[in-house]
Coordinates of C-alpha atoms in Angstrom, one line a residue:
X1 CA -0.1 0.2 -0.1
X2 CA 2.8 2.4 0.9
X3 CA 4.8 1.4 -2.1
X4 CA 1.9 2.0 -4.5
X5 CA 1.5 5.7 -2.8
X6 CA 5.1 6.5 -3.2
X7 CA 5.8 5.2 -6.6
X8 CA 3.9 8.2 -8.4
X9 CA 5.5 10.6 -6.0
X10 CA 9.2 9.4 -6.7
X11 CA 8.5 9.3 -10.7
X12 CA 7.0 13.4 -10.1
X13 CA 10.3 14.5 -8.4
X14 CA 12.3 12.7 -10.8
X15 CA 10.6 14.2 -13.8
X16 CA 11.8 17.2 -11.8
X17 CA 15.0 16.6 -11.1
X18 CA 15.1 15.9 -14.9
X19 CA 13.7 19.1 -16.2
X20 CA 15.7 21.5 -13.6
X21 CA 19.0 19.5 -15.3
X22 CA 17.7 20.4 -18.7
X23 CA 16.9 24.0 -17.9
X24 CA 20.3 24.4 -16.3
X25 CA 22.2 23.0 -19.3
X26 CA 20.0 25.0 -21.6
X27 CA 21.4 27.8 -19.6
X28 CA 25.2 27.2 -19.3
X29 CA 24.9 26.2 -23.4
X30 CA 23.0 29.5 -24.6
X31 CA 26.3 31.5 -21.9
X32 CA 28.8 29.8 -23.9
X33 CA 27.1 30.0 -27.3
X34 CA 26.7 33.9 -26.2
X35 CA 30.1 34.3 -25.3
X36 CA 31.8 32.7 -28.7
X37 CA 29.4 33.8 -31.3
X38 CA 28.3 37.7 -31.2
X39 CA 25.5 38.4 -32.7
X40 CA 22.7 41.7 -32.4
X41 CA 19.3 41.7 -34.4
X42 CA 17.7 45.1 -34.9
X43 CA 14.2 44.7 -35.7
X44 CA 13.5 48.3 -36.7
X45 CA 12.2 48.6 -40.0
X46 CA 14.6 51.3 -41.1
X47 CA 17.2 49.4 -39.3
X48 CA 18.2 52.4 -37.2
X49 CA 20.7 50.4 -34.9
X50 CA 22.5 49.0 -37.6
X51 CA 25.8 49.7 -37.9
X52 CA 27.3 49.5 -41.4
X53 CA 29.9 46.7 -42.5
X54 CA 32.7 49.0 -43.2
X55 CA 32.5 50.8 -39.8
X56 CA 32.9 47.1 -38.1
X57 CA 35.7 46.3 -40.1
X58 CA 37.0 49.8 -38.9
X59 CA 36.4 49.3 -35.1
X60 CA 37.9 45.6 -35.2
X61 CA 40.9 46.9 -36.6
X62 CA 41.5 49.7 -34.0
X63 CA 44.9 49.1 -32.3
X64 CA 44.3 50.9 -29.2
X65 CA 41.9 53.0 -27.1
X66 CA 40.1 55.6 -29.1
X67 CA 38.4 58.1 -26.2
X68 CA 35.0 60.1 -26.8
X69 CA 34.0 63.3 -24.9
X70 CA 30.3 63.9 -25.7
X71 CA 29.0 67.2 -24.6
X72 CA 25.4 66.5 -25.0
X73 CA 24.9 65.7 -21.3
X74 CA 21.8 67.8 -19.0
X75 CA 18.3 68.2 -19.5
X76 CA 17.2 68.5 -22.8
X77 CA 14.0 68.6 -24.6
X78 CA 12.5 65.7 -26.6
X79 CA 14.3 66.4 -29.9
X80 CA 18.0 66.4 -28.2
X81 CA 17.2 63.9 -25.9
X82 CA 16.8 61.4 -29.1
X83 CA 19.9 63.0 -30.2
X84 CA 21.8 62.1 -27.2
X85 CA 20.6 58.8 -26.9
X86 CA 21.0 58.1 -30.5
X87 CA 25.2 59.4 -29.7
X88 CA 25.2 57.1 -26.7
X89 CA 23.2 53.8 -28.9
X90 CA 25.9 54.1 -31.2
X91 CA 28.9 54.6 -29.2
X92 CA 27.8 51.3 -27.3
X93 CA 27.8 49.4 -30.4
X94 CA 31.1 50.9 -31.6
X95 CA 32.3 49.6 -27.9
X96 CA 31.3 46.3 -28.6
X97 CA 32.4 45.8 -32.1
X98 CA 35.8 47.7 -31.5
X99 CA 36.2 45.1 -28.4
X100 CA 36.2 47.6 -25.8
X101 CA 38.8 49.9 -27.8
X102 CA 35.9 52.7 -28.2
X103 CA 35.6 54.2 -24.4
X104 CA 33.1 57.5 -23.9
X105 CA 32.1 59.7 -21.9
X106 CA 29.2 62.2 -21.9
X107 CA 29.9 65.9 -20.1
X108 CA 27.8 68.8 -19.3
X109 CA 29.5 71.8 -19.9
X110 CA 26.7 73.7 -17.9
X111 CA 27.4 71.5 -15.0
X112 CA 30.4 73.6 -13.7
X113 CA 29.6 76.0 -11.0
X114 CA 32.3 77.9 -11.1
X115 CA 31.2 80.7 -13.7
X116 CA 34.9 81.9 -14.7
X117 CA 36.1 78.2 -14.9
X118 CA 32.4 77.4 -17.1
X119 CA 32.9 80.7 -19.3
X120 CA 37.1 79.5 -19.8
X121 CA 35.6 75.8 -20.7
X122 CA 33.2 77.2 -23.5
X123 CA 35.7 79.2 -24.5
X124 CA 37.8 76.1 -24.9
X125 CA 35.5 74.0 -26.7
X126 CA 34.7 77.1 -29.1
X127 CA 38.4 77.2 -30.3
X128 CA 38.4 73.5 -30.6
X129 CA 35.7 74.0 -33.2
X130 CA 32.9 73.1 -30.8
X131 CA 30.1 75.9 -31.3
X132 CA 27.5 76.3 -29.2
X133 CA 23.8 76.9 -30.2
X134 CA 21.3 78.5 -28.6
X135 CA 18.3 75.9 -28.1
X136 CA 15.2 77.0 -27.7
X137 CA 11.7 75.1 -27.2
X138 CA 8.5 74.6 -26.0
X139 CA 7.8 72.4 -22.7
X140 CA 4.1 72.1 -21.7
X141 CA 3.5 75.3 -23.1
X142 CA 6.3 77.4 -21.8
X143 CA 9.5 78.7 -23.9
X144 CA 12.7 77.2 -22.5
X145 CA 16.3 78.6 -23.7
X146 CA 19.3 76.8 -23.1
X147 CA 23.3 77.0 -24.5
X148 CA 24.2 73.5 -26.0
X149 CA 27.4 72.2 -27.4
X150 CA 25.8 69.7 -29.6
X151 CA 29.5 68.0 -30.4
X152 CA 32.5 65.7 -29.3
X153 CA 36.1 65.3 -29.1
X154 CA 37.8 62.0 -30.6
X155 CA 40.9 61.7 -28.8
X156 CA 43.7 58.8 -29.9
X157 CA 47.4 58.8 -28.7
X158 CA 47.9 62.5 -28.3
X159 CA 45.8 63.3 -31.5
X160 CA 42.1 64.9 -31.2
X161 CA 39.4 66.2 -33.8
X162 CA 36.2 67.8 -33.1
X163 CA 32.9 66.4 -34.4
X164 CA 29.8 68.1 -34.5
X165 CA 27.0 66.2 -33.8
X166 CA 24.0 68.9 -34.8
X167 CA 23.8 68.9 -38.8
X168 CA 21.2 69.2 -41.5
X169 CA 19.9 71.7 -43.8
X170 CA 19.0 74.6 -41.5
X171 CA 15.4 75.0 -44.2
X172 CA 14.5 72.0 -42.9
X173 CA 12.0 72.4 -39.8
X174 CA 13.8 71.7 -35.9
X175 CA 12.5 68.1 -36.0
X176 CA 13.7 67.3 -39.5
X177 CA 17.2 69.0 -38.9
X178 CA 17.1 66.6 -35.3
X179 CA 16.4 63.7 -37.4
X180 CA 19.2 64.4 -40.4
X181 CA 21.8 64.6 -37.0
X182 CA 20.6 61.3 -36.3
X183 CA 21.1 59.8 -39.4
X184 CA 24.3 61.3 -39.5
X185 CA 26.2 60.0 -36.3
X186 CA 27.2 56.9 -37.3
X187 CA 29.5 58.6 -40.3
X188 CA 30.8 61.6 -38.3
X189 CA 32.0 59.3 -35.7
X190 CA 33.2 56.7 -37.6
X191 CA 34.9 59.3 -39.9
X192 CA 36.2 61.1 -36.9
X193 CA 38.0 58.0 -35.4
X194 CA 39.6 57.0 -38.8
X195 CA 41.1 60.6 -39.2
X196 CA 43.1 59.9 -36.1
X197 CA 43.6 56.0 -35.8
X198 CA 44.2 55.6 -39.7
X199 CA 46.3 57.9 -41.6
X200 CA 45.5 58.0 -45.1
X201 CA 48.0 57.4 -47.5
X202 CA 46.3 59.1 -50.5
X203 CA 47.7 62.1 -51.9
X204 CA 45.3 65.1 -53.7
X205 CA 47.2 67.5 -56.3
X206 CA 46.4 70.8 -56.5
X207 CA 46.7 72.0 -60.1
X208 CA 48.1 75.9 -61.2
X209 CA 49.5 77.2 -64.0
X210 CA 46.2 78.5 -65.6
X211 CA 45.0 81.1 -63.9
X212 CA 43.4 79.0 -61.1
X213 CA 42.7 80.3 -57.5
X214 CA 45.6 81.4 -55.5
X215 CA 46.8 79.6 -52.5
X216 CA 45.4 81.9 -50.4
X217 CA 41.8 81.3 -51.9
X218 CA 41.8 78.0 -51.4
X219 CA 43.7 78.0 -47.7
X220 CA 41.0 76.3 -45.9
X221 CA 40.0 73.7 -48.4
X222 CA 43.4 72.6 -48.7
X223 CA 44.0 73.0 -44.7
X224 CA 41.1 70.8 -44.4
X225 CA 42.2 68.0 -47.0
X226 CA 45.5 68.1 -44.9
X227 CA 43.9 66.6 -41.8
X228 CA 42.9 63.4 -44.3
X229 CA 45.6 63.6 -47.1
X230 CA 48.9 64.5 -48.1
X231 CA 48.4 67.7 -50.4
X232 CA 50.7 68.4 -53.5
X233 CA 50.7 71.6 -55.6
X234 CA 52.0 71.6 -58.8
X235 CA 52.2 73.3 -62.2
X236 CA 50.8 70.9 -64.8
X237 CA 52.8 72.7 -67.3
X238 CA 55.8 72.2 -65.7
X239 CA 55.4 68.8 -64.4
X240 CA 56.1 65.7 -66.9
X241 CA 53.0 63.8 -65.8
X242 CA 50.5 63.5 -62.6
X243 CA 51.9 59.8 -61.6
X244 CA 52.1 59.7 -58.0
X245 CA 48.4 61.4 -57.3
X246 CA 45.5 60.0 -56.4
X247 CA 43.4 62.9 -57.2
X248 CA 43.2 66.1 -58.4
X249 CA 41.7 69.6 -58.1
X250 CA 41.3 71.8 -60.8
X251 CA 39.3 75.4 -59.2
X252 CA 38.8 78.0 -61.7
X253 CA 41.3 78.1 -64.5
X254 CA 41.1 81.3 -66.5
X255 CA 43.8 80.8 -69.4
X256 CA 43.9 77.7 -72.1
X257 CA 44.8 74.2 -71.2
X258 CA 47.4 73.1 -74.0
X259 CA 47.0 69.8 -75.6
X260 CA 49.7 68.4 -73.3
X261 CA 48.6 69.2 -70.1
X262 CA 44.9 67.8 -71.1
X263 CA 46.8 64.5 -72.1
X264 CA 48.3 64.6 -69.0
X265 CA 44.9 64.6 -67.4
X266 CA 43.0 62.5 -69.6
X267 CA 46.0 59.7 -69.1
X268 CA 46.1 60.1 -65.3
X269 CA 42.0 59.4 -65.2
X270 CA 42.8 56.8 -67.6
X271 CA 45.0 55.1 -65.2
X272 CA 42.3 55.2 -62.5
X273 CA 42.8 58.9 -61.0
X274 CA 40.0 60.8 -59.7
X275 CA 39.4 64.5 -60.6
X276 CA 37.6 67.4 -59.4
X277 CA 36.7 70.4 -61.6
X278 CA 35.2 73.4 -60.0
X279 CA 35.0 75.6 -63.9
X280 CA 33.6 78.7 -64.8
X281 CA 32.3 79.0 -68.6
X282 CA 31.9 82.9 -68.6
X283 CA 34.3 85.7 -67.1
X284 CA 32.8 87.6 -64.3
X285 CA 34.2 89.0 -61.1
X286 CA 32.6 91.3 -58.4
X287 CA 35.8 94.0 -58.9
X288 CA 34.9 94.5 -62.5
X289 CA 31.0 94.7 -61.7
X290 CA 31.8 97.3 -58.8
X291 CA 33.5 99.4 -61.1
X292 CA 31.2 100.4 -63.6
X293 CA 29.9 97.1 -65.2
X294 CA 30.9 94.4 -67.4
X295 CA 29.8 92.1 -69.7
X296 CA 30.2 88.4 -68.9
X297 CA 32.1 86.6 -72.0
X298 CA 33.1 82.6 -72.4
X299 CA 36.7 81.7 -71.5
X300 CA 38.6 80.0 -73.9
X301 CA 39.6 76.9 -71.4
X302 CA 40.0 74.5 -74.1
X303 CA 38.4 71.4 -71.9
X304 CA 35.2 71.5 -73.8
X305 CA 36.3 68.4 -75.9
X306 CA 37.4 66.9 -72.6
X307 CA 34.3 67.1 -70.9
X308 CA 32.4 66.1 -73.4
X309 CA 34.3 63.1 -74.1
X310 CA 33.5 62.3 -70.5
X311 CA 30.1 62.8 -70.9
X312 CA 29.2 66.5 -69.7
X313 CA 29.1 70.2 -71.6
X314 CA 29.4 73.4 -69.3
X315 CA 27.0 76.3 -71.1
X316 CA 28.4 79.3 -71.8
X317 CA 25.3 80.5 -69.3
X318 CA 25.0 82.4 -66.4
X319 CA 22.1 81.7 -64.0
X320 CA 20.2 84.1 -62.4
X321 CA 18.0 83.1 -59.5
X322 CA 15.3 84.5 -56.6
X323 CA 17.1 82.4 -54.1
X324 CA 19.8 84.0 -54.0
X325 CA 22.3 85.7 -51.2
X326 CA 23.2 89.6 -50.8
X327 CA 25.8 91.7 -51.0
X328 CA 26.4 95.4 -49.6
X329 CA 25.6 98.7 -51.6
X330 CA 26.0 102.2 -51.3
X331 CA 22.4 103.5 -50.8
X332 CA 23.1 107.2 -49.9
X333 CA 25.5 109.6 -47.9
X334 CA 25.4 110.9 -44.2
X335 CA 27.9 113.6 -45.0
X336 CA 30.5 112.2 -46.5
X337 CA 30.1 108.7 -44.5
X338 CA 28.2 106.2 -47.2
X339 CA 25.2 104.4 -45.7
X340 CA 25.4 100.7 -47.5
X341 CA 22.2 98.2 -47.2
X342 CA 22.1 95.0 -48.1
X343 CA 20.8 94.0 -51.4
X344 CA 19.4 90.8 -52.6
X345 CA 22.1 89.8 -56.0
X346 CA 20.5 87.5 -58.0
X347 CA 23.9 86.3 -59.7
X348 CA 24.4 84.5 -56.4
X349 CA 22.3 81.5 -56.3
X350 CA 21.8 79.8 -53.0
X351 CA 21.7 75.9 -54.0
X352 CA 19.6 73.9 -51.6
X353 CA 18.2 71.4 -54.1
X354 CA 20.3 68.2 -53.8
X355 CA 19.8 64.5 -55.3
X356 CA 19.6 61.9 -52.7
X357 CA 23.5 61.0 -52.9
X358 CA 25.8 60.4 -50.1
X359 CA 27.7 63.0 -51.1
X360 CA 24.7 65.7 -50.8
X361 CA 22.5 64.3 -48.0
X362 CA 21.7 66.3 -45.5
X363 CA 23.7 68.9 -46.1
X364 CA 23.2 72.6 -45.9
X365 CA 22.7 75.7 -48.5
X366 CA 25.6 75.9 -51.1
X367 CA 26.8 79.7 -51.8
X368 CA 27.0 80.3 -55.8
X369 CA 28.8 83.2 -57.6
X370 CA 28.1 83.6 -61.4
X371 CA 27.2 80.0 -62.0
X372 CA 26.3 78.3 -65.1
X373 CA 24.6 75.3 -66.5
X374 CA 25.8 71.8 -67.3
X375 CA 24.0 69.5 -69.7
X376 CA 24.9 65.6 -70.1
X377 CA 25.8 64.0 -73.5
X378 CA 26.4 60.6 -74.5
X379 CA 29.5 59.1 -73.4
X380 CA 29.3 54.7 -73.1
X381 CA 29.9 53.0 -69.8
X382 CA 30.0 56.7 -67.7
X383 CA 26.7 56.7 -64.9
X384 CA 26.0 60.4 -64.8
X385 CA 24.5 61.6 -61.5
X386 CA 23.4 65.1 -60.9
X387 CA 24.3 66.4 -57.3
X388 CA 23.1 70.3 -57.3
X389 CA 20.4 72.2 -58.4
X390 CA 19.1 75.7 -58.5
X391 CA 16.0 76.4 -57.0
X392 CA 12.8 76.3 -59.4
X393 CA 12.7 79.7 -59.6
X394 CA 15.6 80.1 -62.1
X395 CA 16.6 82.5 -64.9
X396 CA 19.2 81.3 -67.6
X397 CA 20.6 84.2 -69.8
X398 CA 23.4 83.5 -72.7
X399 CA 26.1 85.7 -73.6
X400 CA 27.1 88.5 -73.4
X401 CA 25.4 88.7 -70.1
X402 CA 25.6 92.6 -68.9
X403 CA 26.5 93.1 -65.2
X404 CA 26.2 95.9 -63.2
X405 CA 24.6 97.0 -59.6
X406 CA 21.9 98.4 -61.2
X407 CA 20.5 95.1 -61.8
X408 CA 19.9 94.5 -58.1
X409 CA 17.6 97.8 -57.8
X410 CA 15.6 96.8 -60.4
X411 CA 12.1 95.2 -59.9
X412 CA 11.6 91.5 -60.1
X413 CA 9.6 90.2 -63.0
X414 CA 8.8 86.5 -61.9
X415 CA 7.5 85.5 -65.2
X416 CA 11.0 85.9 -66.1
X417 CA 12.3 83.4 -63.4
X418 CA 10.4 80.2 -64.8
X419 CA 13.8 78.3 -66.0
X420 CA 13.2 75.6 -63.1
X421 CA 15.6 73.7 -61.5
X422 CA 19.2 73.6 -63.0
X423 CA 21.4 70.8 -62.6
X424 CA 24.9 72.9 -61.6
X425 CA 26.7 69.6 -60.7
X426 CA 27.5 66.4 -61.9
X427 CA 29.2 63.4 -60.2
X428 CA 30.7 60.7 -63.2
X429 CA 31.5 57.2 -62.5
X430 CA 32.5 54.1 -65.1
X431 CA 35.1 53.2 -67.6
X432 CA 36.1 56.6 -69.8
X433 CA 37.6 56.6 -73.0
X434 CA 40.4 58.6 -74.0
X435 CA 39.9 62.2 -75.8
X436 CA 43.2 60.7 -77.5
X437 CA 41.8 57.8 -78.8
X438 CA 43.1 56.6 -81.8
X439 CA 45.1 60.0 -82.0
X440 CA 49.2 60.2 -81.5
X441 CA 50.1 61.7 -77.9
X442 CA 50.6 65.4 -78.4
X443 CA 53.6 67.6 -79.5
X444 CA 56.0 68.2 -76.0
X445 CA 54.9 64.6 -74.8
X446 CA 57.8 62.3 -76.6
X447 CA 57.3 59.2 -77.2
X448 CA 54.2 58.6 -74.6
X449 CA 52.1 55.9 -75.4
X450 CA 48.0 56.4 -75.2
X451 CA 46.1 54.6 -73.0
X452 CA 42.7 54.5 -74.9
X453 CA 40.4 53.0 -72.3
X454 CA 40.5 53.6 -68.7
X455 CA 40.4 51.4 -65.8
X456 CA 36.8 52.5 -63.8
X457 CA 37.5 56.0 -62.1
X458 CA 35.5 58.9 -60.8
X459 CA 35.1 62.4 -61.6
X460 CA 33.1 65.5 -60.4
X461 CA 32.3 68.6 -62.4
X462 CA 30.9 71.7 -60.8
X463 CA 29.8 74.6 -63.0
X464 CA 31.3 77.4 -60.6
X465 CA 35.0 77.8 -60.2
X466 CA 34.0 79.9 -57.0
X467 CA 32.3 76.9 -54.8
X468 CA 35.6 76.3 -53.0
X469 CA 37.4 80.0 -53.1
X470 CA 37.2 81.0 -49.4
X471 CA 37.2 84.5 -48.4
X472 CA 40.3 86.8 -47.3
X473 CA 40.1 89.4 -44.6
X474 CA 41.2 92.5 -46.3
X475 CA 42.9 93.9 -43.7
X476 CA 44.4 91.0 -42.1
X477 CA 45.0 88.9 -44.9
X478 CA 43.4 85.8 -43.1
X479 CA 41.5 83.6 -44.8
X480 CA 37.9 83.0 -43.7
X481 CA 36.5 79.6 -43.3
X482 CA 35.1 78.5 -46.6
X483 CA 31.3 78.8 -47.3
X484 CA 31.5 81.9 -44.9
X485 CA 29.6 85.0 -45.9
X486 CA 31.5 87.7 -43.7
X487 CA 28.8 90.3 -44.8
X488 CA 25.6 88.2 -43.6
X489 CA 27.8 86.5 -40.8
X490 CA 26.1 83.1 -42.3
X491 CA 28.1 79.8 -42.8
X492 CA 27.0 77.8 -46.0
X493 CA 28.1 74.4 -46.9
X494 CA 30.7 74.6 -49.8
X495 CA 33.4 73.0 -47.4
X496 CA 31.1 70.2 -46.3
X497 CA 30.1 69.7 -50.6
X498 CA 34.0 70.0 -51.7
X499 CA 35.0 67.8 -48.7
X500 CA 32.2 65.1 -49.3
X501 CA 33.1 64.8 -52.9
X502 CA 36.8 64.3 -52.5
X503 CA 35.9 61.5 -50.0
X504 CA 34.0 60.0 -52.0
X505 CA 36.1 59.9 -54.9
X506 CA 38.8 58.4 -52.8
X507 CA 37.0 56.4 -50.6
X508 CA 37.1 53.0 -51.8
X509 CA 36.5 51.5 -48.3
X510 CA 33.1 53.0 -48.8
X511 CA 32.8 54.6 -45.6
X512 CA 30.9 58.0 -47.0
X513 CA 28.0 56.0 -48.3
X514 CA 27.1 55.2 -44.4
X515 CA 25.7 59.1 -45.0
X516 CA 22.9 57.4 -47.0
X517 CA 21.3 56.0 -44.0
X518 CA 18.0 57.2 -43.4
X519 CA 15.6 57.0 -40.6
X520 CA 12.0 57.7 -40.9
X521 CA 10.5 60.6 -38.7
X522 CA 7.3 59.9 -37.1
X523 CA 6.2 62.6 -35.4
X524 CA 3.1 62.5 -33.0
X525 CA 0.0 64.8 -33.5
X526 CA 1.0 67.8 -30.8
X527 CA -2.9 68.7 -30.8
X528 CA -3.9 65.4 -29.6
X529 CA -1.0 65.3 -27.2
X530 CA -1.6 68.3 -25.5
X531 CA -5.3 67.1 -25.7
X532 CA -4.8 63.6 -24.5
X533 CA -2.0 64.0 -22.1
X534 CA -3.6 63.0 -19.1
X535 CA -5.6 60.4 -20.6
X536 CA -2.2 58.6 -22.1
X537 CA -0.6 59.2 -18.5
X538 CA -3.6 57.8 -16.4
X539 CA -3.8 54.5 -19.0
X540 CA -0.2 54.1 -19.0
X541 CA 0.0 54.1 -14.9
X542 CA -3.3 52.2 -13.9
X543 CA -3.2 50.0 -16.9
X544 CA -0.2 47.8 -15.7
X545 CA -1.5 48.0 -12.2
X546 CA -4.6 46.7 -13.4
X547 CA -3.5 44.1 -15.6
X548 CA -1.1 42.5 -12.5
X549 CA -3.8 42.8 -10.4
X550 CA -6.3 40.5 -12.8
X551 CA -3.2 38.3 -13.8
X552 CA -3.1 37.4 -9.7
X553 CA -6.6 37.0 -8.9
X554 CA -7.2 34.4 -12.1
X555 CA -4.4 32.7 -11.3
X556 CA -5.4 32.5 -7.7
X557 CA -8.8 31.2 -8.8
X558 CA -6.9 28.7 -11.5
X559 CA -5.1 27.1 -8.9
X560 CA -8.0 26.6 -6.2
X561 CA -10.3 25.6 -8.7
X562 CA -7.2 23.0 -9.9
X563 CA -6.8 21.6 -6.4
X564 CA -10.5 21.4 -4.9
X565 CA -10.6 19.1 -7.6
X566 CA -8.1 16.7 -6.9

């Protein structure tokens, strides 16, 4: 009798022990697998938490520790909290994929209690390129204002660089700009890490010898490029070839290229070299306009056939645009003192229409001066991507184009500005055909052999030589930052466009393609949020408690019924 009663009990006990051992073994096995096989799952639709393969590879190759100081700590409104959280999550991913070689710290510059120390720290950050922004937001119906530093410092073995985390187009809404900043977090941080930890060995050549921009006028661009690449300067007529360079920059030539010079450029591209051309088709400059006016006439650069063979044509035209910059004009005198006023100058278009390409994604407006149009022509094996456009309200003028300051005072006739968006920058990718195909090398090149079909390469062409020209302080002779408008104290994205273009052309690893990352903005209905705030707060507070209580009561009665039946 006793045996019959204890046998089921022993069987149940053995079953429970077996289950416990199996569960313990499964947990141990899961931990062993997790320790030896790393994986992460991103279940979001837009893969916002997924690090690109090229970034992972770079992080895995980090030889030593990179330290990142982020100055996005403090009490922020929801939009900045999202940016802060995105930076934190990205750095967590970086730390994991680098095997612990990325360490970071969040710092609140406003938390320094001593006012003098706080101001000194603010100034130190500004000198390092981390500029503050005055944050205005609405919280619970009240306007709040804070000074924040949306940036970071990346340090590695005594080297450091600064990162601006608040990016995007100023024409977008605050929420859209913050979303654009979130999309760019991985690229900005990864680029900064590569900059300090993996010095580039590629060489860029700044070509001169044809009246190009002087060194003082491209100081800021070349200085910025030197942080990533080696930069050399050479007069094309004086050097036998462009061998040894990875990319060349031709910025606003004003005199003709010889056939020998074109041959050097052509063969450089045929051998896989990259090139960026910033070229004006018409001769126009503000000094002559201010001195009494001028007629803009075509340059004779002797580059038309070269561009035509590669797939584009720089038209001898000039664009006027209602979306344009301002210049100071004398409007009167007070005694002997001139009175100036900022007047809209429609020959200086603000370019704020971009293609969906990594080069131009989420960048701000670009400042152009005396820019022309570009057409594409048939070129086998070449993919042509327009990068930058004028606004819809543009006007195209044929030469000779009269340029006088009186134009700024004339009444605008909207019916004249119906030319639509005009492409002013193109990216050309593919296998180029030599301009000298079926032709001998030009005189002066000796017995040079013509390479008629090239290896895959990339070229960018912009129809404004001034896109990369920085202004120079007339009193001190110091160069302003590229894209800075000293009259209106506004910074445009000229340098970002030029740098992104060059990075793309030289980036064999594809890191700049990370810029194509897109995160969908799903804003809440602000009216409903305000009207239903209390309802949803109560629902989120009370519903979990009710569900827990309901679960407990249900479980109690089910157990009671089960054991009463037994």
